[in-house]
mmCIF file of C-alpha atoms in Angstrom:
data_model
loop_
_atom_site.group_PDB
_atom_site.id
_atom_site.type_symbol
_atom_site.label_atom_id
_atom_site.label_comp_id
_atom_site.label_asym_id
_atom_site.label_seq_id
_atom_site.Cartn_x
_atom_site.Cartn_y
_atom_site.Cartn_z
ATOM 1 C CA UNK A 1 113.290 99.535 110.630
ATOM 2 C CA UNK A 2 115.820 96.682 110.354
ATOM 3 C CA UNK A 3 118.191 95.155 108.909
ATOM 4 C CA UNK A 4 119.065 91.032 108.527
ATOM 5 C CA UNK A 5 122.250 91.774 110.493
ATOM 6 C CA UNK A 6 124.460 94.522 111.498
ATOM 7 C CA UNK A 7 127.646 93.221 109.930
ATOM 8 C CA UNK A 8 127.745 90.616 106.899
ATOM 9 C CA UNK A 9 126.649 90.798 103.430
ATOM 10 C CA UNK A 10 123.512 93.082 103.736
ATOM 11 C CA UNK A 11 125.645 95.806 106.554
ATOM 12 C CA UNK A 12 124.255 98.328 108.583
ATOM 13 C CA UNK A 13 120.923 100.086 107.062
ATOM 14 C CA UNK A 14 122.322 103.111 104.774
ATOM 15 C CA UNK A 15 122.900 106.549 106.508
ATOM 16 C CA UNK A 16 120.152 108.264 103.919
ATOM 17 C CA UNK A 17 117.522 106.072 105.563
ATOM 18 C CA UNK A 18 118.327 106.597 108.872
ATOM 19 C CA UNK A 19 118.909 110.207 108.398
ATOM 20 C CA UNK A 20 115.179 110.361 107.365
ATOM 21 C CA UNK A 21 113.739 108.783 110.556
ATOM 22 C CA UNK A 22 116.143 109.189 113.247
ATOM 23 C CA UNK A 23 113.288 108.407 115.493
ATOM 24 C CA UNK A 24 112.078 105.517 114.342
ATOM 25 C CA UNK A 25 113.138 102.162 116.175
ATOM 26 C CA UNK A 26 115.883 99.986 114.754
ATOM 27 C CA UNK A 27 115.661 96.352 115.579
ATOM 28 C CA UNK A 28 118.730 94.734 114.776
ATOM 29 C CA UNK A 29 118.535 91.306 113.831
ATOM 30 C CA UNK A 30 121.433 88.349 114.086
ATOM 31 C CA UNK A 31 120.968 87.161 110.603
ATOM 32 C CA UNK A 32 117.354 86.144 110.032
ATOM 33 C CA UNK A 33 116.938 86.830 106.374
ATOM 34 C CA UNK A 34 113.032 86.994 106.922
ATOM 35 C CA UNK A 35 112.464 89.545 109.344
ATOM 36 C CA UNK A 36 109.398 88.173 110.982
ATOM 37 C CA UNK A 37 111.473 85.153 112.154
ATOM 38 C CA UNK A 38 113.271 87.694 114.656
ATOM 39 C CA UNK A 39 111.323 87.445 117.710
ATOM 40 C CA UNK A 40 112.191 90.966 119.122
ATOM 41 C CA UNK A 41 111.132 92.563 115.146
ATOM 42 C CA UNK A 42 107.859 89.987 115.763
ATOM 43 C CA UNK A 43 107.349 91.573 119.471
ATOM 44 C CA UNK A 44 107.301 95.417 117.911
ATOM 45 C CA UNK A 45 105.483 94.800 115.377
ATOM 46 C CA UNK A 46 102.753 93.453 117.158
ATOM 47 C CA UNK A 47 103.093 95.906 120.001
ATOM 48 C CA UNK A 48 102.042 98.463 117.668
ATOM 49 C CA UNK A 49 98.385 97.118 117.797
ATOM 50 C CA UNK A 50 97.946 97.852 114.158
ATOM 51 C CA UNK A 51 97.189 95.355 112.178
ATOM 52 C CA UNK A 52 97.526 97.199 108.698
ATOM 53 C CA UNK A 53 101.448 97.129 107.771
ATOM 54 C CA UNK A 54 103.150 99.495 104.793
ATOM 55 C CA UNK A 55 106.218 97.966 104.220
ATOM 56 C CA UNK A 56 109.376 97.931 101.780
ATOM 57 C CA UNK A 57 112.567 96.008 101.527
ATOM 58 C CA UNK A 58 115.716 96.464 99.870
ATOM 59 C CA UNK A 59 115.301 93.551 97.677
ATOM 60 C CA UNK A 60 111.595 92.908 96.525
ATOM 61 C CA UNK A 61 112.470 89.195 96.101
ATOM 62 C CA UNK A 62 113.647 88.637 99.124
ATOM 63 C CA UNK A 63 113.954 91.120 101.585
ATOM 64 C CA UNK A 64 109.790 92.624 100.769
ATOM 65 C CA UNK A 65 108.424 89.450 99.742
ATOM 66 C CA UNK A 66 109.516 87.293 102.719
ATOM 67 C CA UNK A 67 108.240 89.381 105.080
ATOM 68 C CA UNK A 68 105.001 90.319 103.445
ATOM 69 C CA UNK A 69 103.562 86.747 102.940
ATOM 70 C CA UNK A 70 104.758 85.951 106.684
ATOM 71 C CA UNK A 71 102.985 88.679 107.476
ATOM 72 C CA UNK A 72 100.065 88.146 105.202
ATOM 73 C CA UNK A 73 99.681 84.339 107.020
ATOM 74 C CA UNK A 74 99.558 85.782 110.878
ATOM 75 C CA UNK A 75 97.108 87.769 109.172
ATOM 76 C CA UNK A 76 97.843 91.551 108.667
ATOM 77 C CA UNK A 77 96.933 93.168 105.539
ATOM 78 C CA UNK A 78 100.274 94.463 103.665
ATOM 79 C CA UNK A 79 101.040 97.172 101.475
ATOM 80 C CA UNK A 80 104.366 96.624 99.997
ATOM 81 C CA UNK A 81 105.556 99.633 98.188
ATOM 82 C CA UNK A 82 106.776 98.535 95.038
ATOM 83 C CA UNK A 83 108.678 101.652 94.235
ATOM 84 C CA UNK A 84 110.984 101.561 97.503
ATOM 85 C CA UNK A 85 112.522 98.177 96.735
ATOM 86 C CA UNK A 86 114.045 96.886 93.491
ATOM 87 C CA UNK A 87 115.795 94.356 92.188
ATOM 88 C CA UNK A 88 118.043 92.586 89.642
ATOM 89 C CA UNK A 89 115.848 91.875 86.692
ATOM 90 C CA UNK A 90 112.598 92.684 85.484
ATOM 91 C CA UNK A 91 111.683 88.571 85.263
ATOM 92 C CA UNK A 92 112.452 88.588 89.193
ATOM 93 C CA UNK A 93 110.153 92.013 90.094
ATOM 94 C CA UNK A 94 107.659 90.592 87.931
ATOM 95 C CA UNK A 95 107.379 87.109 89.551
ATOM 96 C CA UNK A 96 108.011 88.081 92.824
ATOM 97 C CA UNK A 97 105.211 90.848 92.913
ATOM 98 C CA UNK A 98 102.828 88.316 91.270
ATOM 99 C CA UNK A 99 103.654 86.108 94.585
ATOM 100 C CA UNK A 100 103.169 88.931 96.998
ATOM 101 C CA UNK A 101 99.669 89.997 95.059
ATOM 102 C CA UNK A 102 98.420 86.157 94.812
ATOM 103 C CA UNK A 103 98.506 85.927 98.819
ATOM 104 C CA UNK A 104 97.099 89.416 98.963
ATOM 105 C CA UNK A 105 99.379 91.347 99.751
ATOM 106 C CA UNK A 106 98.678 94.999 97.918
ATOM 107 C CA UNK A 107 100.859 96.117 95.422
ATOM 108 C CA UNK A 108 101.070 100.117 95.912
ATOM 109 C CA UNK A 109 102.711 103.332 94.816
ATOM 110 C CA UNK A 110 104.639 105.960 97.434
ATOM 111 C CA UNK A 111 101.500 108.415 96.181
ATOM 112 C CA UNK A 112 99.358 105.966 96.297
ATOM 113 C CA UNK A 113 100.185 105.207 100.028
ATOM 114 C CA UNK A 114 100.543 109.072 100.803
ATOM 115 C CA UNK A 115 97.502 109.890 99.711
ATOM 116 C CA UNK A 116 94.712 106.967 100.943
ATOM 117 C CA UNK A 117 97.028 108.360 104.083
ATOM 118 C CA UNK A 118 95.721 111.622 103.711
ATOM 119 C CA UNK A 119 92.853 110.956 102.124
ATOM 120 C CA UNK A 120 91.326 114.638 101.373
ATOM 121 C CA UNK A 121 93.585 117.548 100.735
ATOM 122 C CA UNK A 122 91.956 119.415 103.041
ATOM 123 C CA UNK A 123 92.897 117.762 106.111
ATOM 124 C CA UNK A 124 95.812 118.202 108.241
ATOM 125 C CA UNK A 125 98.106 116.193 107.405
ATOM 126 C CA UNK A 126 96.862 118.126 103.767
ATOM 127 C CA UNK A 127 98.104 120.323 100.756
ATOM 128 C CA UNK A 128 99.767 122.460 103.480
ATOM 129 C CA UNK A 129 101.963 119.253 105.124
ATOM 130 C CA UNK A 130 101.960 117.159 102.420
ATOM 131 C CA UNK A 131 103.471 119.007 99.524
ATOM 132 C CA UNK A 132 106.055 120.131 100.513
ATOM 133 C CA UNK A 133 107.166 116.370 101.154
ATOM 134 C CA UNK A 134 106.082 115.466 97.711
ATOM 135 C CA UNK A 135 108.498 117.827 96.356
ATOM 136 C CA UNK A 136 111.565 117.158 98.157
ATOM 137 C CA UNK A 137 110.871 112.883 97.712
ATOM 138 C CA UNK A 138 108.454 112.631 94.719
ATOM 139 C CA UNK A 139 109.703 115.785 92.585
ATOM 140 C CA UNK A 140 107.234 114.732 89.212
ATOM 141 C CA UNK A 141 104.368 115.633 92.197
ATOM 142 C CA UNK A 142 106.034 118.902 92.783
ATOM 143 C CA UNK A 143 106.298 120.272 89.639
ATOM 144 C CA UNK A 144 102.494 119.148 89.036
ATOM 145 C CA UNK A 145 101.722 121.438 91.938
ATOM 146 C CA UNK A 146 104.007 124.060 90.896
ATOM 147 C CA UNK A 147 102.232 124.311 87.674
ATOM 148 C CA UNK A 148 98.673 124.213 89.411
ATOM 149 C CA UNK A 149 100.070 127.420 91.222
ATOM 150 C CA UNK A 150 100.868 129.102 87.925
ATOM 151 C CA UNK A 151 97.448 128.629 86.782
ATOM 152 C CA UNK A 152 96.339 130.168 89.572
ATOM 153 C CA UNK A 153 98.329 133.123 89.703
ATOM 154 C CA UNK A 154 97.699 133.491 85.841
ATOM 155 C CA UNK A 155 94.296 133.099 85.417
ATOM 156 C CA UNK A 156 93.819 129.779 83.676
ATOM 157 C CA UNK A 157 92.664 127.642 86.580
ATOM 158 C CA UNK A 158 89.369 126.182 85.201
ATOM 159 C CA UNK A 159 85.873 126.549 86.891
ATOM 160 C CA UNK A 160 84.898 124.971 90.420
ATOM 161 C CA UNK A 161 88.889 124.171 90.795
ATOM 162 C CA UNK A 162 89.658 126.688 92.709
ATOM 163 C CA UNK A 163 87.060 125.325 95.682
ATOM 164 C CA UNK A 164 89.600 122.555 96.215
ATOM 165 C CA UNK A 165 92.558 124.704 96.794
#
């Protein structure tokens, strides 16, 4: 995680985020409004090895797209999900995700990323990990599941469904 600079116009990453990954590694950068132009954010990055990168910003004209095309031309594939950053207008989400999706950078939902993540319920992380997540930071998931349960309990779950569970 990161943030352009610890004092100035952007601050200090908000407490919710860090709250929600107080392990994760903050690289704190002296201003650099594109992220990959800090060398110590470039060195972790590509100490990780991986050469996949999910990624969001707070703005997703500046702070996403920036760093996904410089990422997307040292060559990393990008996943930029589009429901973790926003912006100020519709016109400016619009054109700016067209730019990120004509250098190829993908254009993805938090379930979208969750689940090619998971990639079968039955695995571990699964149903038993992974719903309970869902339902405290994608509640419309939740409820879906709740109702599955009910159907269940009452009776109505249709044929071969229940093999999945």
């Amino acid at each position: 995680m990161t943030t352009s600079a610890q004092q100035g116009p952007n601050g200090p990453l908000p407490k919710q985020i860090l709250d929600m990954y107080p392990n994760a590694t903050l690289i704190k950068r002296q201003g650099e409004v594109d992220a990959w132009d800090n060398a110590d954010f470039r060195a972790a990055v590509r100490a990780t090895g991986k050469k996949q990168i999910i990624m969001a910003g707070i703005t997703t004209d500046v702070c996403t797209a920036f760093l996904a095309l410089s990422l997307r031309a040292e060559g990393y594939s990008v996943w930029a999900n589009i429901e973790a950053s926003g912006t100020t207008t519709p016109l400016i989400r619009d054109a700016s995700n067209l730019r990120m999706q004509a250098a190829g950078v993908q254009l993805v939902s938090l379930f979208s990323i969750v689940c090619d993540l998971m990639r079968d319920w039955r695995n571990t992380p699964g149903s038993a990990e992974v719903l309970p997540w869902l339902n405290q930071y994608y509640p419309v998931y939740g409820y879906l599941a709740a109702n599955h349960l009910a159907a269940i309990e009452n009776g109505s779950i249709i044929p071969g469904e229940i093999g999945l569970i």
